PDB file of C-alpha atoms in Angstrom:
ATOM      1  CA  MET A   1     197.959  75.104  51.604  1.00 62.00           C
ATOM      2  CA  ASP A   2     194.956  75.267  49.621  1.00 74.00           C
ATOM      3  CA  LEU A   3     192.983  71.736  50.550  1.00 71.00           C
ATOM      4  CA  ASP A   4     190.326  71.813  48.039  1.00 89.00           C
ATOM      5  CA  MET A   5     192.711  72.378  45.045  1.00 91.00           C
ATOM      6  CA  GLU A   6     194.770  69.684  46.733  1.00 93.00           C
ATOM      7  CA  LYS A   7     191.803  67.322  46.606  1.00 94.00           C
ATOM      8  CA  GLU A   8     190.707  68.907  42.722  1.00 96.00           C
ATOM      9  CA  ARG A   9     194.615  68.161  41.539  1.00 97.00           C
ATOM     10  CA  LYS A  10     194.154  64.502  43.623  1.00 96.00           C
ATOM     11  CA  ASN A  11     190.500  63.838  41.101  1.00 97.00           C
ATOM     12  CA  LEU A  12     192.011  65.158  38.278  1.00 98.00           C
ATOM     13  CA  VAL A  13     195.373  62.685  38.464  1.00 98.00           C
ATOM     14  CA  ARG A  14     192.995  59.487  39.406  1.00 97.00           C
ATOM     15  CA  LYS A  15     190.530  60.756  35.726  1.00 97.00           C
ATOM     16  CA  LEU A  16     194.214  60.839  33.607  1.00 98.00           C
ATOM     17  CA  HIS A  17     194.617  57.457  35.484  1.00 97.00           C
ATOM     18  CA  LEU A  18     191.451  55.589  34.725  1.00 98.00           C
ATOM     19  CA  GLN A  19     191.436  57.241  31.096  1.00 98.00           C
ATOM     20  CA  GLY A  20     195.092  56.052  30.491  1.00 97.00           C
ATOM     21  CA  TYR A  21     196.737  58.528  30.229  1.00 97.00           C
ATOM     22  CA  ILE A  22     198.866  58.392  33.441  1.00 98.00           C
ATOM     23  CA  ARG A  23     200.231  54.639  33.600  1.00 97.00           C
ATOM     24  CA  THR A  24     203.014  55.020  35.355  1.00 98.00           C
ATOM     25  CA  ASP A  25     204.801  55.663  39.420  1.00 98.00           C
ATOM     26  CA  SER A  26     206.290  58.542  37.966  1.00 98.00           C
ATOM     27  CA  VAL A  27     203.979  60.750  35.821  1.00 98.00           C
ATOM     28  CA  GLU A  28     201.551  60.275  38.628  1.00 98.00           C
ATOM     29  CA  LYS A  29     203.170  61.274  41.617  1.00 97.00           C
ATOM     30  CA  ALA A  30     204.792  64.320  39.493  1.00 98.00           C
ATOM     31  CA  MET A  31     201.534  64.997  38.139  1.00 98.00           C
ATOM     32  CA  GLY A  32     199.640  64.627  41.657  1.00 97.00           C
ATOM     33  CA  SER A  33     202.931  66.675  43.699  1.00 96.00           C
ATOM     34  CA  VAL A  34     203.228  70.092  40.910  1.00 98.00           C
ATOM     35  CA  PRO A  35     200.337  72.564  42.190  1.00 97.00           C
ATOM     36  CA  ARG A  36     198.595  73.635  38.863  1.00 97.00           C
ATOM     37  CA  GLU A  37     196.530  76.646  39.774  1.00 96.00           C
ATOM     38  CA  GLU A  38     200.622  78.448  40.780  1.00 96.00           C
ATOM     39  CA  PHE A  39     201.519  78.148  37.159  1.00 97.00           C
ATOM     40  CA  LEU A  40     198.427  80.358  35.686  1.00 96.00           C
ATOM     41  CA  PRO A  41     196.944  83.779  35.623  1.00 95.00           C
ATOM     42  CA  ASP A  42     195.342  84.951  38.913  1.00 94.00           C
ATOM     43  CA  ASP A  43     191.657  84.436  36.623  1.00 94.00           C
ATOM     44  CA  LYS A  44     192.980  81.077  35.125  1.00 95.00           C
ATOM     45  CA  ARG A  45     193.154  79.488  39.045  1.00 94.00           C
ATOM     46  CA  PRO A  46     189.801  78.123  39.009  1.00 94.00           C
ATOM     47  CA  TYR A  47     190.803  76.320  36.564  1.00 95.00           C
ATOM     48  CA  ALA A  48     193.360  74.614  37.313  1.00 96.00           C
ATOM     49  CA  TYR A  49     191.989  70.724  37.283  1.00 96.00           C
ATOM     50  CA  LEU A  50     189.525  70.796  34.415  1.00 96.00           C
ATOM     51  CA  ASP A  51     191.026  68.485  31.568  1.00 97.00           C
ATOM     52  CA  GLN A  52     191.257  71.436  29.233  1.00 95.00           C
ATOM     53  CA  PRO A  53     193.912  74.165  27.557  1.00 93.00           C
ATOM     54  CA  LEU A  54     193.661  77.513  28.870  1.00 94.00           C
ATOM     55  CA  SER A  55     194.768  81.129  27.932  1.00 93.00           C
ATOM     56  CA  ILE A  56     198.231  82.372  29.300  1.00 94.00           C
ATOM     57  CA  GLY A  57     198.078  85.278  27.716  1.00 92.00           C
ATOM     58  CA  GLU A  58     200.332  86.933  25.005  1.00 91.00           C
ATOM     59  CA  GLY A  59     198.306  84.454  22.080  1.00 87.00           C
ATOM     60  CA  GLN A  60     199.696  81.126  24.290  1.00 90.00           C
ATOM     61  CA  THR A  61     198.020  78.726  26.605  1.00 89.00           C
ATOM     62  CA  ILE A  62     199.115  76.162  28.736  1.00 93.00           C
ATOM     63  CA  SER A  63     199.168  72.707  27.386  1.00 93.00           C
ATOM     64  CA  ALA A  64     195.553  70.375  28.936  1.00 96.00           C
ATOM     65  CA  PRO A  65     196.617  67.814  32.083  1.00 97.00           C
ATOM     66  CA  HIS A  66     196.263  64.972  29.614  1.00 97.00           C
ATOM     67  CA  MET A  67     198.712  66.716  27.282  1.00 96.00           C
ATOM     68  CA  VAL A  68     201.353  66.777  30.133  1.00 97.00           C
ATOM     69  CA  ALA A  69     200.749  63.338  30.932  1.00 98.00           C
ATOM     70  CA  ILE A  70     201.339  62.066  27.372  1.00 97.00           C
ATOM     71  CA  ILE A  71     204.150  63.696  27.060  1.00 97.00           C
ATOM     72  CA  CYS A  72     206.247  62.566  30.031  1.00 98.00           C
ATOM     73  CA  GLU A  73     204.477  58.600  29.732  1.00 98.00           C
ATOM     74  CA  GLU A  74     205.909  58.814  26.117  1.00 98.00           C
ATOM     75  CA  LEU A  75     209.368  59.556  26.428  1.00 98.00           C
ATOM     76  CA  SER A  76     210.109  57.171  29.175  1.00 98.00           C
ATOM     77  CA  LEU A  77     211.575  60.142  31.864  1.00 98.00           C
ATOM     78  CA  LYS A  78     213.979  59.339  34.711  1.00 97.00           C
ATOM     79  CA  GLU A  79     215.591  60.355  36.981  1.00 97.00           C
ATOM     80  CA  GLY A  80     219.154  62.348  36.291  1.00 98.00           C
ATOM     81  CA  MET A  81     218.043  62.642  33.013  1.00 98.00           C
ATOM     82  CA  ASN A  82     219.482  65.919  30.983  1.00 98.00           C
ATOM     83  CA  VAL A  83     216.360  67.065  29.245  1.00 98.00           C
ATOM     84  CA  LEU A  84     215.400  70.216  26.859  1.00 98.00           C
ATOM     85  CA  GLU A  85     212.530  72.336  26.365  1.00 98.00           C
ATOM     86  CA  ILE A  86     210.823  74.234  23.742  1.00 97.00           C
ATOM     87  CA  GLY A  87     208.560  76.809  24.804  1.00 95.00           C
ATOM     88  CA  THR A  88     208.419  77.206  28.563  1.00 96.00           C
ATOM     89  CA  GLY A  89     204.667  79.409  29.252  1.00 95.00           C
ATOM     90  CA  PHE A  90     204.404  79.799  32.745  1.00 96.00           C
ATOM     91  CA  GLY A  91     206.825  77.103  33.426  1.00 97.00           C
ATOM     92  CA  TYR A  92     203.901  73.945  34.716  1.00 98.00           C
ATOM     93  CA  ASN A  93     205.102  71.439  32.261  1.00 97.00           C
ATOM     94  CA  ALA A  94     209.073  71.451  33.192  1.00 98.00           C
ATOM     95  CA  ALA A  95     207.889  71.706  37.197  1.00 98.00           C
ATOM     96  CA  VAL A  96     206.356  68.414  36.634  1.00 98.00           C
ATOM     97  CA  VAL A  97     209.732  66.919  34.449  1.00 98.00           C
ATOM     98  CA  ALA A  98     211.913  68.553  36.320  1.00 98.00           C
ATOM     99  CA  GLU A  99     209.813  66.282  39.498  1.00 98.00           C
ATOM    100  CA  ILE A 100     209.634  63.018  37.624  1.00 98.00           C
ATOM    101  CA  ILE A 101     214.083  63.613  36.487  1.00 98.00           C
ATOM    102  CA  GLY A 102     215.027  64.403  39.966  1.00 97.00           C
ATOM    103  CA  LYS A 103     217.291  66.907  42.110  1.00 96.00           C
ATOM    104  CA  ALA A 104     219.873  64.811  39.977  1.00 97.00           C
ATOM    105  CA  GLY A 105     218.611  65.675  36.420  1.00 98.00           C
ATOM    106  CA  HIS A 106     217.623  68.910  35.072  1.00 98.00           C
ATOM    107  CA  VAL A 107     215.620  70.760  32.573  1.00 98.00           C
ATOM    108  CA  TYR A 108     216.805  73.890  30.321  1.00 98.00           C
ATOM    109  CA  THR A 109     213.550  75.567  28.871  1.00 98.00           C
ATOM    110  CA  ILE A 110     214.101  78.285  26.724  1.00 97.00           C
ATOM    111  CA  GLU A 111     211.082  81.214  25.356  1.00 96.00           C
ATOM    112  CA  ARG A 112     210.584  83.717  23.038  1.00 94.00           C
ATOM    113  CA  ILE A 113     208.184  86.485  24.816  1.00 95.00           C
ATOM    114  CA  ARG A 114     209.440  88.332  28.022  1.00 96.00           C
ATOM    115  CA  SER A 115     206.847  88.520  29.875  1.00 96.00           C
ATOM    116  CA  LEU A 116     206.044  83.967  29.570  1.00 96.00           C
ATOM    117  CA  LEU A 117     209.327  83.728  30.425  1.00 97.00           C
ATOM    118  CA  ASN A 118     209.563  86.373  33.689  1.00 97.00           C
ATOM    119  CA  SER A 119     206.286  84.284  34.923  1.00 97.00           C
ATOM    120  CA  ALA A 120     207.401  81.382  34.473  1.00 97.00           C
ATOM    121  CA  LYS A 121     210.840  82.442  36.687  1.00 98.00           C
ATOM    122  CA  LYS A 122     208.335  83.907  38.941  1.00 98.00           C
ATOM    123  CA  ASN A 123     206.421  80.096  39.327  1.00 98.00           C
ATOM    124  CA  LEU A 124     208.854  77.950  39.491  1.00 98.00           C
ATOM    125  CA  LYS A 125     210.979  80.291  41.842  1.00 98.00           C
ATOM    126  CA  SER A 126     207.682  79.833  44.498  1.00 97.00           C
ATOM    127  CA  THR A 127     206.769  76.255  44.471  1.00 97.00           C
ATOM    128  CA  GLY A 128     210.394  75.136  44.269  1.00 97.00           C
ATOM    129  CA  TYR A 129     211.670  74.307  41.061  1.00 98.00           C
ATOM    130  CA  SER A 130     214.212  77.184  40.115  1.00 96.00           C
ATOM    131  CA  GLU A 131     217.553  75.329  40.751  1.00 97.00           C
ATOM    132  CA  ARG A 132     216.059  72.252  38.599  1.00 97.00           C
ATOM    133  CA  VAL A 133     215.268  74.400  35.754  1.00 98.00           C
ATOM    134  CA  THR A 134     216.671  76.864  33.898  1.00 98.00           C
ATOM    135  CA  VAL A 135     214.779  79.498  31.878  1.00 98.00           C
ATOM    136  CA  VAL A 136     217.013  80.585  28.628  1.00 97.00           C
ATOM    137  CA  HIS A 137     215.279  83.744  26.903  1.00 97.00           C
ATOM    138  CA  GLY A 138     215.014  82.839  22.913  1.00 96.00           C
ATOM    139  CA  ASP A 139     213.993  81.375  19.654  1.00 96.00           C
ATOM    140  CA  GLY A 140     213.033  77.651  20.622  1.00 95.00           C
ATOM    141  CA  SER A 141     213.566  77.032  17.408  1.00 94.00           C
ATOM    142  CA  LEU A 142     217.411  76.777  17.625  1.00 96.00           C
ATOM    143  CA  GLY A 143     217.394  75.141  20.722  1.00 96.00           C
ATOM    144  CA  ILE A 144     220.087  75.276  23.518  1.00 97.00           C
ATOM    145  CA  SER A 145     223.306  74.169  21.651  1.00 97.00           C
ATOM    146  CA  GLN A 146     225.463  74.800  24.831  1.00 96.00           C
ATOM    147  CA  TYR A 147     223.491  72.448  27.058  1.00 97.00           C
ATOM    148  CA  ALA A 148     223.598  69.231  24.778  1.00 97.00           C
ATOM    149  CA  PRO A 149     223.407  66.754  24.431  1.00 98.00           C
ATOM    150  CA  TYR A 150     220.184  66.206  25.703  1.00 98.00           C
ATOM    151  CA  ASP A 151     218.427  62.532  26.625  1.00 98.00           C
ATOM    152  CA  ARG A 152     215.650  64.227  25.804  1.00 98.00           C
ATOM    153  CA  ILE A 153     213.282  67.062  23.977  1.00 98.00           C
ATOM    154  CA  TYR A 154     210.500  68.023  23.550  1.00 97.00           C
ATOM    155  CA  VAL A 155     208.567  70.871  21.945  1.00 96.00           C
ATOM    156  CA  THR A 156     205.157  72.884  23.039  1.00 93.00           C
ATOM    157  CA  ALA A 157     204.446  74.466  20.299  1.00 90.00           C
ATOM    158  CA  ALA A 158     204.238  73.138  16.523  1.00 90.00           C
ATOM    159  CA  ALA A 159     206.905  73.230  13.550  1.00 91.00           C
ATOM    160  CA  PRO A 160     206.325  73.019   9.805  1.00 91.00           C
ATOM    161  CA  GLU A 161     209.135  69.791  10.703  1.00 92.00           C
ATOM    162  CA  VAL A 162     211.217  68.920  12.445  1.00 94.00           C
ATOM    163  CA  PRO A 163     214.037  71.267  13.081  1.00 93.00           C
ATOM    164  CA  GLN A 164     217.543  70.140  11.767  1.00 95.00           C
ATOM    165  CA  THR A 165     219.337  72.292  15.156  1.00 95.00           C
ATOM    166  CA  ILE A 166     216.876  69.995  17.780  1.00 96.00           C
ATOM    167  CA  LYS A 167     217.746  66.137  15.664  1.00 97.00           C
ATOM    168  CA  ASP A 168     221.567  67.061  16.645  1.00 97.00           C
ATOM    169  CA  GLN A 169     220.794  68.236  19.889  1.00 98.00           C
ATOM    170  CA  LEU A 170     219.525  65.472  20.931  1.00 98.00           C
ATOM    171  CA  LYS A 171     222.099  61.825  22.043  1.00 98.00           C
ATOM    172  CA  VAL A 172     222.469  58.893  20.423  1.00 98.00           C
ATOM    173  CA  GLY A 173     219.609  56.904  21.740  1.00 98.00           C
ATOM    174  CA  GLY A 174     217.728  59.801  22.812  1.00 98.00           C
ATOM    175  CA  MET A 175     213.818  61.067  22.406  1.00 98.00           C
ATOM    176  CA  LEU A 176     212.409  63.808  20.910  1.00 98.00           C
ATOM    177  CA  LEU A 177     208.656  64.845  21.090  1.00 97.00           C
ATOM    178  CA  VAL A 178     207.374  67.349  18.628  1.00 96.00           C
ATOM    179  CA  PRO A 179     203.798  68.198  17.291  1.00 94.00           C
ATOM    180  CA  VAL A 180     203.956  69.132  13.383  1.00 94.00           C
ATOM    181  CA  GLY A 181     201.565  69.888  10.659  1.00 88.00           C
ATOM    182  CA  GLU A 182     199.931  72.654   9.024  1.00 78.00           C
ATOM    183  CA  GLU A 183     199.879  76.441  11.309  1.00 72.00           C
ATOM    184  CA  GLY A 184     197.058  76.683  12.404  1.00 69.00           C
ATOM    185  CA  PHE A 185     195.942  74.732  15.351  1.00 65.00           C
ATOM    186  CA  TYR A 186     195.973  70.712  13.957  1.00 80.00           C
ATOM    187  CA  GLN A 187     198.929  68.425  13.633  1.00 91.00           C
ATOM    188  CA  GLU A 188     200.346  65.314  14.523  1.00 94.00           C
ATOM    189  CA  LEU A 189     202.630  64.186  17.531  1.00 95.00           C
ATOM    190  CA  ILE A 190     205.478  62.712  15.587  1.00 96.00           C
ATOM    191  CA  LEU A 191     208.016  60.487  18.468  1.00 97.00           C
ATOM    192  CA  MET A 192     211.760  59.975  17.284  1.00 98.00           C
ATOM    193  CA  GLU A 193     213.924  58.098  18.749  1.00 98.00           C
ATOM    194  CA  LYS A 194     217.074  58.736  17.501  1.00 98.00           C
ATOM    195  CA  LEU A 195     219.219  55.223  16.577  1.00 98.00           C
ATOM    196  CA  SER A 196     222.743  56.911  15.122  1.00 97.00           C
ATOM    197  CA  LYS A 197     224.203  60.337  14.602  1.00 93.00           C
ATOM    198  CA  ASN A 198     221.889  60.808  10.954  1.00 93.00           C
ATOM    199  CA  ASP A 199     219.263  57.805  11.246  1.00 97.00           C
ATOM    200  CA  PHE A 200     216.070  58.288  13.861  1.00 97.00           C
ATOM    201  CA  LYS A 201     213.419  55.379  14.461  1.00 98.00           C
ATOM    202  CA  THR A 202     209.920  58.167  14.414  1.00 97.00           C
ATOM    203  CA  THR A 203     205.963  57.059  15.056  1.00 97.00           C
ATOM    204  CA  ASN A 204     203.219  59.294  15.044  1.00 96.00           C
ATOM    205  CA  LEU A 205     201.425  58.946  17.810  1.00 96.00           C
ATOM    206  CA  GLY A 206     198.066  61.020  16.819  1.00 93.00           C
ATOM    207  CA  SER A 207     196.238  63.858  15.835  1.00 90.00           C
ATOM    208  CA  VAL A 208     197.094  66.838  17.603  1.00 91.00           C
ATOM    209  CA  ALA A 209     196.581  70.896  18.431  1.00 84.00           C
ATOM    210  CA  PHE A 210     199.093  73.373  19.496  1.00 86.00           C
ATOM    211  CA  VAL A 211     200.065  76.688  19.085  1.00 84.00           C
ATOM    212  CA  PRO A 212     202.761  77.884  16.464  1.00 85.00           C
ATOM    213  CA  LEU A 213     206.210  77.573  17.312  1.00 87.00           C
ATOM    214  CA  ILE A 214     207.894  80.957  16.049  1.00 88.00           C
ATOM    215  CA  GLY A 215     211.344  81.163  15.057  1.00 87.00           C
ATOM    216  CA  GLU A 216     214.098  80.395  12.316  1.00 88.00           C
ATOM    217  CA  TYR A 217     213.178  76.854  12.060  1.00 83.00           C
ATOM    218  CA  GLY A 218     209.515  77.216  12.455  1.00 82.00           C
ATOM    219  CA  TRP A 219     206.871  79.735  10.715  1.00 78.00           C
TER     220      TRP A 219
END
């Protein structure tokens, strides 16, 4: 165990709590447990506990820790949930979610870029999350229908609009979080709660910056 990294991780979690991004014990415990440095390219490991997005290659980024906290808090994750993540990256966000939903839950995550998928699988295995996170190669804008319906769905890339395919894979009573907006780096973070098959309660959580969602129902 790298004690310096563990100390930096604890300091960051404390900072995110004081700033109001972390509000619950479950998110605090998860972000204090999952080693972000193990989900980064070697040259980015020294910056693991700076609260900023970092490049992971292929034009993609790992989200800033405060954004991971926002995603987990806004989705009100609970133990035992069935969760879909769209945009695996290097696997960090999926590991944090897996830590929150526990061994009774499961995260399914889809990534279109093969090299990132391979890195995510390696990282999840080395950190002990591979049994609780299933990584699938494919077009994230289509979701993963074979494991639906999901209690929660979140998208780590921005879409021009919320794909109907993903809305259809959400349970009634479930929640969906997705950045929506222009193809640049500034969008609105949209939280949707599925009230019935075709009815959703929508909340705009404010401006965010994500890479574009590439695919049939993306860009």
